[in-house]
mmCIF file of C-alpha atoms in Angstrom:
data_model
loop_
_atom_site.group_PDB
_atom_site.id
_atom_site.type_symbol
_atom_site.label_atom_id
_atom_site.label_comp_id
_atom_site.label_asym_id
_atom_site.label_seq_id
_atom_site.Cartn_x
_atom_site.Cartn_y
_atom_site.Cartn_z
ATOM 1 C CA SER C 123 115.924 73.054 159.036
ATOM 2 C CA GLN C 124 117.599 73.674 155.589
ATOM 3 C CA GLN C 125 115.177 75.461 153.084
ATOM 4 C CA GLY C 126 117.469 76.132 149.868
ATOM 5 C CA GLU C 127 118.834 73.065 148.149
ATOM 6 C CA GLU C 128 120.950 73.297 144.991
ATOM 7 C CA ASP C 129 121.186 70.531 142.548
ATOM 8 C CA PRO C 130 123.381 69.188 141.223
ATOM 9 C CA GLN C 131 125.788 68.825 143.988
ATOM 10 C CA ALA C 132 128.690 68.903 141.618
ATOM 11 C CA LEU C 133 128.989 69.796 138.025
ATOM 12 C CA SER C 134 132.250 69.599 135.715
ATOM 13 C CA ILE C 135 132.064 71.231 132.119
ATOM 14 C CA GLN C 136 134.535 72.551 129.610
ATOM 15 C CA GLU C 137 135.494 76.146 129.210
ATOM 16 C CA GLY C 138 132.871 77.906 126.827
ATOM 17 C CA GLU C 139 130.064 75.561 127.747
ATOM 18 C CA ASN C 140 127.078 76.796 129.813
ATOM 19 C CA ALA C 141 126.591 75.975 133.354
ATOM 20 C CA THR C 142 122.992 75.622 134.839
ATOM 21 C CA MET C 143 122.316 74.980 138.688
ATOM 22 C CA ASN C 144 119.100 74.804 140.378
ATOM 23 C CA CYS C 145 117.712 75.588 143.777
ATOM 24 C CA SER C 146 114.412 74.490 145.321
ATOM 25 C CA TYR C 147 113.081 75.851 148.564
ATOM 26 C CA LYS C 148 110.086 75.142 150.795
ATOM 27 C CA THR C 149 108.333 78.179 152.128
ATOM 28 C CA SER C 150 107.425 81.511 150.607
ATOM 29 C CA ILE C 151 110.146 84.030 150.213
ATOM 30 C CA ASN C 152 110.640 87.654 149.661
ATOM 31 C CA ASN C 153 113.843 87.414 147.970
ATOM 32 C CA LEU C 154 116.396 84.848 146.619
ATOM 33 C CA GLN C 155 119.995 85.619 146.335
ATOM 34 C CA TRP C 156 123.029 83.603 144.768
ATOM 35 C CA TYR C 157 126.244 83.666 145.899
ATOM 36 C CA ARG C 158 129.584 82.486 145.035
ATOM 37 C CA GLN C 159 132.358 80.849 147.158
ATOM 38 C CA ASN C 160 136.001 80.190 146.048
ATOM 39 C CA SER C 161 137.450 77.393 148.072
ATOM 40 C CA GLY C 162 137.633 78.148 151.792
ATOM 41 C CA ARG C 163 136.710 81.819 151.092
ATOM 42 C CA GLY C 164 134.051 84.186 151.975
ATOM 43 C CA LEU C 165 130.805 84.206 149.948
ATOM 44 C CA VAL C 166 130.415 86.801 147.264
ATOM 45 C CA HIS C 167 127.184 88.264 146.284
ATOM 46 C CA LEU C 168 126.281 87.718 142.538
ATOM 47 C CA ILE C 169 122.533 88.533 141.986
ATOM 48 C CA LEU C 170 119.308 89.040 143.767
ATOM 49 C CA ILE C 171 115.841 88.311 142.359
ATOM 50 C CA ARG C 172 112.580 89.483 144.028
ATOM 51 C CA SER C 173 109.618 87.276 144.388
ATOM 52 C CA ASN C 174 107.727 89.261 141.912
ATOM 53 C CA GLU C 175 110.417 88.979 139.227
ATOM 54 C CA ARG C 176 110.848 86.121 136.934
ATOM 55 C CA GLU C 177 114.006 86.539 135.327
ATOM 56 C CA LYS C 178 117.021 88.726 135.840
ATOM 57 C CA HIS C 179 120.385 89.171 134.060
ATOM 58 C CA SER C 180 123.930 90.326 135.298
ATOM 59 C CA GLY C 181 126.687 90.080 132.572
ATOM 60 C CA ARG C 182 126.988 86.242 132.047
ATOM 61 C CA LEU C 183 124.509 85.542 134.829
ATOM 62 C CA ARG C 184 120.855 84.576 134.170
ATOM 63 C CA VAL C 185 118.728 83.914 136.976
ATOM 64 C CA THR C 186 115.069 82.545 136.794
ATOM 65 C CA LEU C 187 112.519 82.347 139.592
ATOM 66 C CA ASP C 188 109.438 80.285 139.671
ATOM 67 C CA THR C 189 107.596 80.850 142.766
ATOM 68 C CA SER C 190 104.886 78.428 142.000
ATOM 69 C CA LYS C 191 107.256 75.711 141.816
ATOM 70 C CA LYS C 192 109.487 77.174 144.529
ATOM 71 C CA SER C 193 112.575 77.011 142.391
ATOM 72 C CA SER C 194 115.323 79.163 140.878
ATOM 73 C CA SER C 195 118.077 78.531 138.336
ATOM 74 C CA LEU C 196 121.337 80.103 137.829
ATOM 75 C CA LEU C 197 122.814 79.977 134.314
ATOM 76 C CA ILE C 198 126.289 80.995 133.620
ATOM 77 C CA THR C 199 126.997 81.454 130.060
ATOM 78 C CA ALA C 200 130.419 81.011 128.174
ATOM 79 C CA SER C 201 131.964 79.619 131.439
ATOM 80 C CA ARG C 202 135.664 80.323 132.155
ATOM 81 C CA ALA C 203 138.164 78.380 134.450
ATOM 82 C CA ALA C 204 137.920 81.372 136.883
ATOM 83 C CA ASP C 205 134.158 80.360 137.475
ATOM 84 C CA THR C 206 135.306 77.475 139.138
ATOM 85 C CA ALA C 207 133.828 77.864 142.720
ATOM 86 C CA SER C 208 130.805 76.887 144.804
ATOM 87 C CA TYR C 209 127.508 78.261 144.127
ATOM 88 C CA PHE C 210 124.746 79.106 147.074
ATOM 89 C CA CYS C 211 121.366 80.160 146.792
ATOM 90 C CA ALA C 212 120.057 82.032 149.682
ATOM 91 C CA THR C 213 116.327 82.268 150.599
ATOM 92 C CA ASP C 214 114.984 84.496 153.137
ATOM 93 C CA ARG C 215 111.943 84.064 155.480
ATOM 94 C CA ASN C 216 108.997 86.479 156.036
ATOM 95 C CA THR C 217 110.793 88.468 158.678
ATOM 96 C CA GLY C 218 113.536 89.416 156.109
ATOM 97 C CA ASN C 219 116.304 88.793 158.659
ATOM 98 C CA GLN C 220 117.130 85.153 158.578
ATOM 99 C CA PHE C 221 118.224 83.325 155.643
ATOM 100 C CA TYR C 222 118.497 80.024 154.593
ATOM 101 C CA PHE C 223 121.651 78.908 152.471
ATOM 102 C CA GLY C 224 121.768 75.540 150.720
ATOM 103 C CA THR C 225 124.555 73.153 150.439
ATOM 104 C CA GLY C 226 125.947 74.804 147.395
ATOM 105 C CA THR C 227 126.718 73.419 143.974
ATOM 106 C CA SER C 228 130.511 72.898 143.280
ATOM 107 C CA LEU C 229 131.368 73.722 139.635
ATOM 108 C CA THR C 230 134.622 73.048 138.108
ATOM 109 C CA VAL C 231 135.481 74.633 134.790
ATOM 110 C CA ILE C 232 138.001 72.726 132.860
ATOM 111 C CA PRO C 233 140.229 74.682 130.498
ATOM 112 C CA GLU K 68 137.160 99.725 150.656
ATOM 113 C CA ALA K 69 133.948 97.808 151.982
ATOM 114 C CA GLN K 70 135.081 95.255 154.451
ATOM 115 C CA VAL K 71 133.897 92.732 157.011
ATOM 116 C CA THR K 72 136.970 91.644 158.980
ATOM 117 C CA GLN K 73 137.226 88.508 161.254
ATOM 118 C CA ASN K 74 139.912 87.450 163.554
ATOM 119 C CA PRO K 75 141.455 85.335 163.989
ATOM 120 C CA ARG K 76 141.354 83.436 160.750
ATOM 121 C CA TYR K 77 142.527 80.215 161.919
ATOM 122 C CA LEU K 78 142.683 78.695 165.471
ATOM 123 C CA ILE K 79 143.254 75.565 167.202
ATOM 124 C CA THR K 80 141.965 75.436 170.805
ATOM 125 C CA VAL K 81 141.216 72.934 173.661
ATOM 126 C CA THR K 82 137.887 71.907 174.890
ATOM 127 C CA GLY K 83 136.676 74.127 177.393
ATOM 128 C CA LYS K 84 138.838 77.248 176.811
ATOM 129 C CA LYS K 85 136.821 80.300 176.108
ATOM 130 C CA LEU K 86 137.377 81.908 172.879
ATOM 131 C CA THR K 87 136.223 85.065 171.065
ATOM 132 C CA VAL K 88 136.168 85.472 167.331
ATOM 133 C CA THR K 89 135.788 89.132 166.530
ATOM 134 C CA CYS K 90 133.921 90.808 163.629
ATOM 135 C CA SER K 91 133.932 94.176 162.365
ATOM 136 C CA GLN K 92 132.465 96.035 159.427
ATOM 137 C CA ASN K 93 133.277 99.366 158.056
ATOM 138 C CA MET K 94 130.033 100.022 156.020
ATOM 139 C CA ASN K 95 127.688 101.178 158.958
ATOM 140 C CA HIS K 96 125.489 98.282 158.431
ATOM 141 C CA GLU K 97 122.607 97.643 160.850
ATOM 142 C CA TYR K 98 122.398 94.039 160.218
ATOM 143 C CA MET K 99 124.917 91.707 161.221
ATOM 144 C CA SER K 100 124.946 87.871 161.536
ATOM 145 C CA TRP K 101 127.350 84.650 162.229
ATOM 146 C CA TYR K 102 127.096 81.393 160.308
ATOM 147 C CA ARG K 103 128.787 78.117 160.550
ATOM 148 C CA GLN K 104 129.780 76.137 157.409
ATOM 149 C CA ASP K 105 130.022 72.428 157.658
ATOM 150 C CA PRO K 106 130.426 69.722 154.990
ATOM 151 C CA GLY K 107 127.022 68.575 153.769
ATOM 152 C CA LEU K 108 125.290 71.076 155.853
ATOM 153 C CA GLY K 109 125.777 74.063 154.028
ATOM 154 C CA LEU K 110 125.770 77.713 156.034
ATOM 155 C CA ARG K 111 123.506 77.788 159.034
ATOM 156 C CA GLN K 112 122.814 80.954 161.043
ATOM 157 C CA ILE K 113 123.982 81.063 164.489
ATOM 158 C CA TYR K 114 122.898 84.540 165.699
ATOM 159 C CA TYR K 115 121.986 87.820 164.024
ATOM 160 C CA SER K 116 121.573 91.386 165.131
ATOM 161 C CA MET K 117 119.468 94.072 163.843
ATOM 162 C CA ASN K 118 121.100 96.778 165.449
ATOM 163 C CA VAL K 119 123.145 97.732 168.742
ATOM 164 C CA GLU K 120 121.828 95.761 171.784
ATOM 165 C CA VAL K 121 119.508 93.934 169.531
ATOM 166 C CA THR K 122 120.469 90.243 168.991
ATOM 167 C CA ASP K 123 118.410 87.144 167.860
ATOM 168 C CA LYS K 124 118.973 83.437 167.849
ATOM 169 C CA GLY K 125 119.504 81.779 164.376
ATOM 170 C CA ASP K 126 119.109 78.102 163.805
ATOM 171 C CA VAL K 127 122.102 76.704 165.536
ATOM 172 C CA PRO K 128 122.574 78.998 168.746
ATOM 173 C CA GLU K 129 123.472 76.439 171.507
ATOM 174 C CA GLY K 130 126.914 76.955 172.734
ATOM 175 C CA TYR K 131 127.189 80.455 171.428
ATOM 176 C CA LYS K 132 126.976 84.068 172.585
ATOM 177 C CA VAL K 133 127.191 87.260 170.755
ATOM 178 C CA SER K 134 127.027 90.965 171.802
ATOM 179 C CA ARG K 135 126.487 94.290 169.959
ATOM 180 C CA LYS K 136 127.717 96.951 171.971
ATOM 181 C CA GLU K 137 128.843 99.017 168.809
ATOM 182 C CA LYS K 138 127.454 99.192 165.410
ATOM 183 C CA ARG K 139 130.542 98.063 163.811
ATOM 184 C CA ASN K 140 131.547 95.187 165.918
ATOM 185 C CA PHE K 141 129.809 91.885 166.492
ATOM 186 C CA PRO K 142 131.926 89.333 168.525
ATOM 187 C CA LEU K 143 130.982 85.652 168.652
ATOM 188 C CA ILE K 144 131.890 83.968 172.023
ATOM 189 C CA LEU K 145 132.234 80.239 172.739
ATOM 190 C CA GLU K 146 132.127 80.221 176.557
ATOM 191 C CA SER K 147 133.059 76.325 176.602
ATOM 192 C CA PRO K 148 134.077 75.116 172.953
ATOM 193 C CA SER K 149 133.529 71.505 172.226
ATOM 194 C CA PRO K 150 134.778 69.384 169.424
ATOM 195 C CA ASN K 151 131.436 69.666 167.617
ATOM 196 C CA GLN K 152 132.084 73.384 167.211
ATOM 197 C CA THR K 153 134.921 72.598 165.089
ATOM 198 C CA SER K 154 133.735 74.408 161.878
ATOM 199 C CA LEU K 155 134.441 77.398 159.405
ATOM 200 C CA TYR K 156 132.664 80.588 160.762
ATOM 201 C CA PHE K 157 131.618 83.328 158.739
ATOM 202 C CA CYS K 158 130.535 86.716 160.059
ATOM 203 C CA ALA K 159 128.264 88.866 157.557
ATOM 204 C CA SER K 160 126.575 92.309 157.475
ATOM 205 C CA SER K 161 123.971 93.962 155.438
ATOM 206 C CA SER K 162 122.418 97.321 155.213
ATOM 207 C CA GLY K 163 119.091 97.831 156.857
ATOM 208 C CA ARG K 164 116.491 95.102 156.528
ATOM 209 C CA ALA K 165 118.705 92.292 155.247
ATOM 210 C CA SER K 166 116.380 90.801 152.837
ATOM 211 C CA GLY K 167 116.580 92.721 149.622
ATOM 212 C CA ASN K 168 120.101 93.870 150.303
ATOM 213 C CA THR K 169 123.443 92.306 149.511
ATOM 214 C CA ILE K 170 125.076 90.301 152.331
ATOM 215 C CA TYR K 171 128.716 91.083 152.614
ATOM 216 C CA PHE K 172 130.877 88.272 154.222
ATOM 217 C CA GLY K 173 134.230 88.163 155.928
ATOM 218 C CA GLU K 174 136.777 85.758 154.891
ATOM 219 C CA GLY K 175 136.172 83.123 157.322
ATOM 220 C CA SER K 176 137.564 81.754 160.538
ATOM 221 C CA TRP K 177 138.743 78.147 160.730
ATOM 222 C CA LEU K 178 138.298 77.111 164.150
ATOM 223 C CA THR K 179 139.416 73.705 165.421
ATOM 224 C CA VAL K 180 138.524 72.395 168.803
ATOM 225 C CA VAL K 181 140.563 69.291 170.260
#
């Protein structure tokens, strides 16, 4: 069964605005990762946050993790048209060898 | 350049005709995995392998086989493809225990079974 679920399913914003997408999961995790997928292409790793971390930054990306609520958020600041893609969260299971990917948030950044 | 290479990228085949999708990585990764991506269902794990000769079922293994005879290769075998296996398939690899490490994905293989 799926564990990671992203919200919203689709998001459309103007260039320069911030984009926030959320991920909820059901069971305990070791780590949570965010990935990006351009249309029909492979997924590309963006950022990893460990279960004992609450916030992490990488360039224009900010990820938060709330293990008590079993949720994470990905914030993209000052969005660009090139950020148009689908974004997925991936949660591992306790074994660390299997992953759940959500159905993704489709982000459109309008120039 | 670090790469996960899948072939073929696009394939249309007929029901019941055995096919193999190859996957190769050049990063000496121990962990490799196959996913399928379907609209509304996200990515679902088919099989994964922790090392040579070690494979395990993921969430949707039915109708698929894998083998890991060499560290760099992890082919996905559809012995008797059916239309419900029409999907976009991704091979992925990671160093060591996958959790806590970046997963590298191939570019995907579009498979249509008619």
